[in-house]
mmCIF file of C-alpha atoms in Angstrom:
data_model
loop_
_atom_site.group_PDB
_atom_site.id
_atom_site.type_symbol
_atom_site.label_atom_id
_atom_site.label_comp_id
_atom_site.label_asym_id
_atom_site.label_seq_id
_atom_site.Cartn_x
_atom_site.Cartn_y
_atom_site.Cartn_z
ATOM 1 C CA ALA A 1274 31.833 -55.742 -14.677
ATOM 2 C CA VAL A 1275 32.190 -55.656 -10.931
ATOM 3 C CA SER A 1276 31.870 -52.232 -9.350
ATOM 4 C CA ALA A 1277 34.681 -50.940 -7.161
ATOM 5 C CA GLY A 1278 32.250 -50.544 -4.234
ATOM 6 C CA LEU A 1279 31.080 -54.138 -4.505
ATOM 7 C CA ALA A 1280 34.683 -55.343 -4.649
ATOM 8 C CA ARG A 1281 35.581 -53.333 -1.552
ATOM 9 C CA ASP A 1282 32.546 -54.739 0.282
ATOM 10 C CA ALA A 1283 33.482 -58.272 -0.768
ATOM 11 C CA VAL A 1284 37.081 -57.869 0.362
ATOM 12 C CA SER A 1285 35.989 -56.396 3.693
ATOM 13 C CA GLY A 1286 33.487 -59.206 4.237
ATOM 14 C CA LEU A 1287 36.028 -61.880 3.372
ATOM 15 C CA LEU A 1288 38.699 -60.417 5.628
ATOM 16 C CA GLU A 1289 36.276 -60.127 8.519
ATOM 17 C CA ALA A 1290 35.191 -63.751 7.958
ATOM 18 C CA VAL A 1291 38.795 -64.966 7.831
ATOM 19 C CA ALA A 1292 39.652 -63.022 10.986
ATOM 20 C CA ALA A 1293 36.589 -64.447 12.760
ATOM 21 C CA GLU A 1294 37.214 -67.935 11.279
ATOM 22 C CA GLN A 1295 33.627 -68.198 10.118
ATOM 23 C CA ALA A 1296 31.811 -68.564 6.818
ATOM 24 C CA PRO A 1297 31.441 -65.285 4.928
ATOM 25 C CA PRO A 1298 28.055 -63.958 3.827
ATOM 26 C CA SER A 1299 26.973 -65.709 0.620
ATOM 27 C CA ARG A 1300 27.064 -62.449 -1.337
ATOM 28 C CA THR A 1301 30.845 -62.171 -0.987
ATOM 29 C CA ALA A 1302 32.298 -65.634 -1.517
ATOM 30 C CA PRO A 1303 31.616 -69.354 -1.604
ATOM 31 C CA PRO A 1304 30.814 -70.999 1.747
ATOM 32 C CA CYS A 1305 33.682 -71.830 4.057
ATOM 33 C CA THR A 1306 34.977 -75.364 3.905
ATOM 34 C CA ALA A 1307 37.390 -77.307 6.091
ATOM 35 C CA ASP A 1308 40.158 -76.997 3.499
ATOM 36 C CA GLY A 1309 40.497 -73.226 3.906
ATOM 37 C CA ALA A 1310 38.400 -72.082 0.954
ATOM 38 C CA VAL A 1311 37.610 -68.789 2.656
ATOM 39 C CA THR A 1312 41.269 -67.908 3.094
ATOM 40 C CA TYR A 1313 41.951 -68.899 -0.521
ATOM 41 C CA ALA A 1314 38.938 -66.933 -1.792
ATOM 42 C CA ALA A 1315 39.947 -63.869 0.221
ATOM 43 C CA SER A 1316 43.506 -64.065 -1.092
ATOM 44 C CA ALA A 1317 42.353 -64.522 -4.692
ATOM 45 C CA LEU A 1318 39.905 -61.643 -4.486
ATOM 46 C CA LEU A 1319 42.466 -59.349 -2.842
ATOM 47 C CA LEU A 1320 44.995 -60.169 -5.552
ATOM 48 C CA SER A 1321 42.457 -59.588 -8.309
ATOM 49 C CA TRP A 1322 41.233 -56.359 -6.761
ATOM 50 C CA ALA A 1323 44.780 -55.089 -6.252
ATOM 51 C CA MET A 1324 45.417 -55.384 -9.965
ATOM 52 C CA SER A 1325 43.324 -52.280 -10.497
ATOM 53 C CA PRO A 1326 41.497 -50.213 -7.917
ATOM 54 C CA ASP A 1327 39.401 -48.855 -10.796
ATOM 55 C CA LEU A 1328 38.655 -52.416 -11.938
ATOM 56 C CA ASP A 1329 37.609 -52.215 -15.592
ATOM 57 C CA ALA A 1330 38.033 -48.447 -16.067
ATOM 58 C CA VAL A 1331 39.305 -47.349 -19.459
ATOM 59 C CA ALA A 1332 39.957 -43.629 -19.951
ATOM 60 C CA ARG A 1333 40.335 -42.083 -23.399
ATOM 61 C CA HIS A 1334 41.759 -38.614 -24.030
ATOM 62 C CA ASP A 1335 41.598 -37.528 -27.665
ATOM 63 C CA GLY A 1336 44.566 -36.051 -29.480
ATOM 64 C CA SER A 1337 45.499 -36.188 -33.153
ATOM 65 C CA GLU A 1338 43.428 -38.522 -35.259
ATOM 66 C CA GLY A 1339 45.297 -41.676 -36.157
ATOM 67 C CA LEU A 1340 47.885 -41.501 -33.362
ATOM 68 C CA VAL A 1341 46.975 -43.711 -30.390
ATOM 69 C CA VAL A 1342 49.036 -44.755 -27.391
ATOM 70 C CA LEU A 1343 47.733 -47.389 -25.015
ATOM 71 C CA LEU A 1344 49.054 -46.990 -21.479
ATOM 72 C CA PHE A 1345 48.671 -50.319 -19.670
ATOM 73 C CA GLY A 1346 49.338 -49.821 -15.966
ATOM 74 C CA TRP A 1347 51.140 -51.944 -13.404
ATOM 75 C CA GLY A 1348 49.224 -54.006 -10.844
ATOM 76 C CA GLY A 1349 47.366 -51.737 -8.476
ATOM 77 C CA SER A 1350 47.883 -48.594 -10.546
ATOM 78 C CA SER A 1351 45.121 -46.145 -11.332
ATOM 79 C CA GLY A 1352 44.535 -43.511 -13.967
ATOM 80 C CA ARG A 1353 45.936 -40.935 -11.576
ATOM 81 C CA ASP A 1354 49.187 -42.934 -11.266
ATOM 82 C CA LEU A 1355 49.553 -42.876 -15.062
ATOM 83 C CA GLU A 1356 48.782 -39.167 -15.433
ATOM 84 C CA GLY A 1357 52.438 -38.141 -15.937
ATOM 85 C CA PRO A 1358 53.122 -40.523 -18.839
ATOM 86 C CA ARG A 1359 49.649 -39.773 -20.276
ATOM 87 C CA LEU A 1360 50.366 -36.049 -20.327
ATOM 88 C CA TRP A 1361 53.773 -36.656 -21.942
ATOM 89 C CA TRP A 1362 52.073 -38.468 -24.846
ATOM 90 C CA CYS A 1363 49.244 -35.893 -25.034
ATOM 91 C CA GLU A 1364 51.731 -33.029 -25.317
ATOM 92 C CA ARG A 1365 53.041 -34.735 -28.449
ATOM 93 C CA GLY A 1366 49.567 -34.941 -29.972
ATOM 94 C CA TRP A 1367 48.724 -38.585 -29.293
ATOM 95 C CA THR A 1368 45.300 -39.855 -28.273
ATOM 96 C CA THR A 1369 45.756 -41.817 -25.049
ATOM 97 C CA ILE A 1370 43.821 -44.783 -23.743
ATOM 98 C CA VAL A 1371 44.685 -45.615 -20.135
ATOM 99 C CA ALA A 1372 43.809 -48.928 -18.484
ATOM 100 C CA THR A 1373 45.050 -51.288 -15.815
ATOM 101 C CA ARG A 1374 44.216 -54.945 -16.288
ATOM 102 C CA SER A 1375 41.091 -56.108 -14.511
ATOM 103 C CA ALA A 1376 41.172 -59.759 -13.539
ATOM 104 C CA PHE A 1377 37.382 -59.648 -13.159
ATOM 105 C CA ASP A 1378 36.689 -59.107 -16.847
ATOM 106 C CA GLU A 1379 39.971 -58.850 -18.716
ATOM 107 C CA GLU A 1380 38.550 -60.039 -22.048
ATOM 108 C CA ALA A 1381 35.687 -57.516 -22.066
ATOM 109 C CA GLN A 1382 38.109 -54.765 -21.076
ATOM 110 C CA ALA A 1383 40.550 -55.680 -23.860
ATOM 111 C CA SER A 1384 37.702 -55.941 -26.379
ATOM 112 C CA HIS A 1385 36.418 -52.493 -25.344
ATOM 113 C CA ILE A 1386 39.881 -50.995 -25.842
ATOM 114 C CA ALA A 1387 40.313 -52.673 -29.240
ATOM 115 C CA ALA A 1388 36.892 -51.457 -30.408
ATOM 116 C CA GLY A 1389 37.937 -47.868 -29.679
ATOM 117 C CA ILE A 1390 40.816 -47.897 -32.151
ATOM 118 C CA ASN A 1391 40.054 -46.715 -35.667
ATOM 119 C CA GLU A 1392 41.249 -48.793 -38.590
ATOM 120 C CA GLY A 1393 44.595 -47.566 -39.861
ATOM 121 C CA ALA A 1394 45.536 -45.847 -36.606
ATOM 122 C CA ARG A 1395 49.193 -45.741 -35.665
ATOM 123 C CA VAL A 1396 49.213 -47.561 -32.297
ATOM 124 C CA VAL A 1397 51.954 -47.625 -29.669
ATOM 125 C CA VAL A 1398 51.658 -49.622 -26.445
ATOM 126 C CA HIS A 1399 53.324 -48.228 -23.323
ATOM 127 C CA ALA A 1400 53.229 -51.217 -20.939
ATOM 128 C CA PHE A 1401 54.196 -50.938 -17.286
ATOM 129 C CA SER A 1402 55.623 -53.955 -15.477
ATOM 130 C CA ASN A 1403 54.220 -57.501 -15.571
ATOM 131 C CA ASN A 1404 50.591 -56.382 -15.423
ATOM 132 C CA GLY A 1405 51.049 -54.105 -18.440
ATOM 133 C CA LEU A 1406 52.410 -57.012 -20.445
ATOM 134 C CA TYR A 1407 49.506 -59.237 -19.362
ATOM 135 C CA MET A 1408 47.136 -56.511 -20.592
ATOM 136 C CA LEU A 1409 49.051 -56.286 -23.866
ATOM 137 C CA LYS A 1410 48.626 -60.027 -24.362
ATOM 138 C CA ALA A 1411 44.859 -59.786 -23.744
ATOM 139 C CA PHE A 1412 44.598 -56.756 -26.050
ATOM 140 C CA ARG A 1413 46.335 -58.619 -28.886
ATOM 141 C CA ARG A 1414 43.698 -61.343 -28.727
ATOM 142 C CA HIS A 1415 41.150 -58.687 -29.719
ATOM 143 C CA TRP A 1416 43.103 -56.338 -31.965
ATOM 144 C CA ARG A 1417 45.151 -57.790 -34.808
ATOM 145 C CA GLY A 1418 46.450 -54.565 -36.360
ATOM 146 C CA GLU A 1419 50.119 -53.727 -36.647
ATOM 147 C CA LEU A 1420 51.734 -51.987 -33.696
ATOM 148 C CA ALA A 1421 53.953 -49.005 -34.451
ATOM 149 C CA GLY A 1422 55.922 -49.643 -31.267
ATOM 150 C CA ILE A 1423 56.045 -50.995 -27.742
ATOM 151 C CA VAL A 1424 57.524 -49.241 -24.716
ATOM 152 C CA VAL A 1425 58.273 -51.644 -21.855
ATOM 153 C CA ASP A 1426 58.458 -49.397 -18.809
ATOM 154 C CA SER A 1427 59.458 -50.772 -15.414
ATOM 155 C CA ALA A 1428 60.360 -54.057 -17.047
ATOM 156 C CA PRO A 1429 59.139 -57.358 -15.626
ATOM 157 C CA ASP A 1430 61.195 -58.789 -12.819
ATOM 158 C CA THR A 1431 63.614 -61.642 -13.431
ATOM 159 C CA SER A 1432 61.131 -64.206 -12.131
ATOM 160 C CA PHE A 1433 58.685 -63.298 -14.921
ATOM 161 C CA ASN A 1434 57.677 -66.395 -16.836
ATOM 162 C CA ALA A 1435 59.883 -66.484 -19.956
ATOM 163 C CA ALA A 1436 57.337 -68.519 -21.923
ATOM 164 C CA LEU A 1437 54.651 -65.885 -21.284
ATOM 165 C CA LEU A 1438 57.022 -63.101 -22.308
ATOM 166 C CA ARG A 1439 57.683 -64.959 -25.583
ATOM 167 C CA MET A 1440 53.912 -65.357 -26.130
ATOM 168 C CA VAL A 1441 53.399 -61.613 -25.534
ATOM 169 C CA ALA A 1442 56.236 -60.729 -27.907
ATOM 170 C CA ASN A 1443 55.067 -63.198 -30.565
ATOM 171 C CA GLY A 1444 51.537 -61.886 -30.345
ATOM 172 C CA ALA A 1445 52.573 -58.236 -30.433
ATOM 173 C CA ILE A 1446 55.512 -58.170 -32.815
ATOM 174 C CA ARG A 1447 55.300 -59.466 -36.332
ATOM 175 C CA ALA A 1448 58.159 -59.401 -38.783
#
């Protein structure tokens, strides 16, 4: 996993390189090329980093055994942003696992979350916006249990890819 400090340093280095129109230091991005690779790399890294300022952080707060809610945050959200909904679930006795999708290591993050769920647990996913649904899709590749429910909070915008939404629903909901 990439540390938040390293990501911040990389973003700063890339932005400074783009502003100065020069090649960035090799530790932050590929060398500059005539086709604008630095600008593209800076944009891609900024987008990835914005998905979660905590990068691959996953926070678990134990409640009743067998009741688990996964709170998958919107792009750029942090654990602190999700504290209100987390407390709401905790007050009702649910164990909460809070995460915002990390583009740096989404599969490892989803696998880590899935590994923390005991067999037979009653699992609800509370997904926020597009990024929450992307995280749900990644999670379902690693956890094949039955979901007790899905809360779609701050629903995806109308430009959300309908095919992806169908893939998320098909992977998460089984009749």
